[in-house]
Amino acid sequence: MKYLIPFLLLLLITCQSYMPWKSEWKTKDGTEVFYAAVSAKASVQAIESGSLAMRRSTCVNATNLLSTSPKLTSILLEQESIQLDEVETKDLGRLISAHKIKPKQDSCQPEDIGYFFTSPAWETCQCLYIIEYPGGRNQFQQDLTHVK
């Protein structure tokens, strides 16, 4: 019985509840901005090295690479439930690039799901990026109409 409480505490610590972020439009400081959730994986070398710091840095760097214009365009389109053909998608990508939008990394978290005692922390991760689309969601929807 005296080992039950420490065991339960250990179980609580190792069973962190991971809640994935979702991509969505939100109002921040009176301005409508888009929060894009981007997931990635740490490098094979980092995973094999066993270094937590290396796994974390390579995973976060991978999300930075994925937060480029084509990926963000697809996340924005997904949010609006709109499908464009290849030419329209390229036109929208050029329009977004013309706005010179620089996504800002807001926060990152490891995607540690279902592990109890040995956690491969930061082998996969998710970062949230803030996209300040000029004119907010209304302007983005107008831009979508323009390329259609």
Tab-separated table of C-alpha atoms in Angstrom:
chain	number	residue	atom	x	y	z
A	1	MET	CA	0.000	0.000	0.000
A	2	LYS	CA	2.854	2.396	0.772
A	3	TYR	CA	4.049	1.991	-2.852
A	4	LEU	CA	0.648	2.760	-4.354
A	5	ILE	CA	0.803	6.556	-3.907
A	6	PRO	CA	4.291	6.990	-5.448
A	7	PHE	CA	3.230	4.692	-8.308
A	8	LEU	CA	0.093	6.762	-8.956
A	9	LEU	CA	2.124	9.978	-8.909
A	10	LEU	CA	4.593	8.499	-11.377
A	11	LEU	CA	1.723	7.391	-13.582
A	12	LEU	CA	0.202	10.884	-13.535
A	13	ILE	CA	3.524	12.480	-14.449
A	14	THR	CA	4.187	10.094	-17.311
A	15	CYS	CA	0.630	10.284	-18.704
A	16	GLN	CA	0.605	13.885	-19.793
A	17	SER	CA	-2.512	14.799	-21.659
A	18	TYR	CA	-1.599	15.963	-25.118
A	19	MET	CA	-4.184	18.164	-26.786
A	20	PRO	CA	-3.431	18.902	-30.434
A	21	TRP	CA	-3.899	22.464	-31.558
A	22	LYS	CA	-6.138	23.210	-34.489
A	23	SER	CA	-5.762	25.723	-37.255
A	24	GLU	CA	-8.341	28.491	-36.951
A	25	TRP	CA	-9.091	32.194	-37.267
A	26	LYS	CA	-9.098	34.098	-33.955
A	27	THR	CA	-9.277	37.714	-32.879
A	28	LYS	CA	-6.069	38.955	-31.270
A	29	ASP	CA	-5.796	42.549	-30.048
A	30	GLY	CA	-8.832	43.501	-32.147
A	31	THR	CA	-7.387	42.026	-35.343
A	32	GLU	CA	-8.445	38.800	-37.005
A	33	VAL	CA	-5.424	36.498	-37.369
A	34	PHE	CA	-5.000	32.899	-38.452
A	35	TYR	CA	-3.388	30.327	-36.189
A	36	ALA	CA	-1.841	27.508	-38.222
A	37	ALA	CA	-0.973	24.230	-36.477
A	38	VAL	CA	2.008	22.581	-38.169
A	39	SER	CA	3.246	19.099	-37.220
A	40	ALA	CA	6.661	17.620	-38.008
A	41	LYS	CA	9.146	14.956	-37.005
A	42	ALA	CA	12.658	15.188	-35.577
A	43	SER	CA	15.556	14.106	-37.762
A	44	VAL	CA	16.571	10.457	-37.845
A	45	GLN	CA	20.013	11.381	-36.487
A	46	ALA	CA	18.452	13.226	-33.535
A	47	ILE	CA	16.157	10.303	-32.742
A	48	GLU	CA	19.032	7.811	-32.940
A	49	SER	CA	21.306	10.009	-30.817
A	50	GLY	CA	18.951	9.880	-27.844
A	51	SER	CA	19.485	13.592	-27.233
A	52	LEU	CA	16.289	15.320	-26.104
A	53	ALA	CA	17.655	18.759	-27.034
A	54	MET	CA	18.597	17.567	-30.513
A	55	ARG	CA	15.170	15.938	-31.048
A	56	ARG	CA	13.433	19.118	-29.941
A	57	SER	CA	15.511	21.473	-32.073
A	58	THR	CA	15.308	19.356	-35.244
A	59	CYS	CA	11.566	18.848	-34.825
A	60	VAL	CA	10.916	22.579	-34.323
A	61	ASN	CA	13.219	23.392	-37.253
A	62	ALA	CA	11.200	20.979	-39.395
A	63	THR	CA	7.988	22.874	-38.547
A	64	ASN	CA	9.736	26.093	-39.578
A	65	LEU	CA	10.518	24.551	-42.967
A	66	LEU	CA	6.913	23.393	-43.306
A	67	SER	CA	5.508	26.818	-42.418
A	68	THR	CA	6.366	28.131	-45.865
A	69	SER	CA	3.867	29.705	-48.231
A	70	PRO	CA	2.675	26.513	-50.037
A	71	LYS	CA	1.994	24.693	-46.765
A	72	LEU	CA	0.281	27.718	-45.224
A	73	THR	CA	-1.813	28.170	-48.360
A	74	SER	CA	-3.037	24.584	-48.043
A	75	ILE	CA	-3.809	25.053	-44.320
A	76	LEU	CA	-5.765	28.250	-45.052
A	77	LEU	CA	-7.691	26.513	-47.845
A	78	GLU	CA	-8.428	23.558	-45.592
A	79	GLN	CA	-9.876	25.910	-42.986
A	80	GLU	CA	-12.192	27.491	-45.557
A	81	SER	CA	-13.170	24.054	-46.950
A	82	ILE	CA	-12.339	25.253	-50.457
A	83	GLN	CA	-10.623	23.247	-53.126
A	84	LEU	CA	-8.769	24.953	-55.934
A	85	ASP	CA	-7.246	23.445	-59.015
A	86	GLU	CA	-3.480	23.555	-59.481
A	87	VAL	CA	-3.456	26.872	-61.382
A	88	GLU	CA	-5.764	28.566	-58.864
A	89	THR	CA	-3.644	27.291	-55.974
A	90	LYS	CA	-0.492	28.719	-57.593
A	91	ASP	CA	-2.282	32.046	-58.206
A	92	LEU	CA	-3.369	32.168	-54.566
A	93	GLY	CA	0.160	31.261	-53.450
A	94	ARG	CA	1.551	34.164	-55.491
A	95	LEU	CA	-1.074	36.490	-54.001
A	96	ILE	CA	-0.176	35.387	-50.486
A	97	SER	CA	3.530	35.799	-51.287
A	98	ALA	CA	2.836	39.311	-52.574
A	99	HIS	CA	1.462	40.184	-49.123
A	100	LYS	CA	4.908	39.240	-47.726
A	101	ILE	CA	3.314	37.413	-44.820
A	102	LYS	CA	5.848	36.201	-42.287
A	103	PRO	CA	4.362	33.539	-40.014
A	104	LYS	CA	5.379	33.994	-36.398
A	105	GLN	CA	5.972	30.943	-34.266
A	106	ASP	CA	3.778	31.237	-31.194
A	107	SER	CA	4.496	28.004	-29.314
A	108	CYS	CA	5.490	24.363	-29.755
A	109	GLN	CA	4.654	21.141	-27.986
A	110	PRO	CA	5.774	17.525	-28.273
A	111	GLU	CA	3.230	15.098	-29.678
A	112	ASP	CA	3.669	12.478	-26.975
A	113	ILE	CA	0.676	10.218	-27.354
A	114	GLY	CA	0.077	6.946	-25.567
A	115	TYR	CA	3.479	6.384	-23.965
A	116	PHE	CA	3.718	5.474	-20.309
A	117	PHE	CA	7.193	4.785	-19.017
A	118	THR	CA	9.539	5.399	-21.924
A	119	SER	CA	8.592	8.518	-23.806
A	120	PRO	CA	10.292	9.407	-27.073
A	121	ALA	CA	9.662	13.071	-26.296
A	122	TRP	CA	9.978	15.461	-29.224
A	123	GLU	CA	10.252	12.757	-31.886
A	124	THR	CA	7.179	14.453	-33.293
A	125	CYS	CA	5.959	17.906	-32.428
A	126	GLN	CA	3.406	20.528	-33.293
A	127	CYS	CA	3.995	24.261	-33.492
A	128	LEU	CA	1.435	27.025	-33.718
A	129	TYR	CA	2.121	29.879	-36.139
A	130	ILE	CA	0.353	33.227	-36.216
A	131	ILE	CA	-0.437	34.504	-39.696
A	132	GLU	CA	-1.487	38.127	-39.885
A	133	TYR	CA	-3.269	38.129	-43.229
A	134	PRO	CA	-3.755	41.781	-44.291
A	135	GLY	CA	-7.478	42.469	-43.909
A	136	GLY	CA	-8.108	39.273	-41.965
A	137	ARG	CA	-10.449	36.496	-42.969
A	138	ASN	CA	-12.703	38.756	-45.061
A	139	GLN	CA	-9.781	39.805	-47.262
A	140	PHE	CA	-8.614	36.209	-47.575
A	141	GLN	CA	-12.102	35.168	-48.718
A	142	GLN	CA	-12.121	38.037	-51.252
A	143	ASP	CA	-8.720	36.875	-52.508
A	144	LEU	CA	-10.133	33.362	-52.879
A	145	THR	CA	-13.024	34.725	-54.935
A	146	HIS	CA	-10.537	36.672	-57.062
A	147	VAL	CA	-8.519	33.567	-58.027
A	148	LYS	CA	-11.589	31.377	-58.678
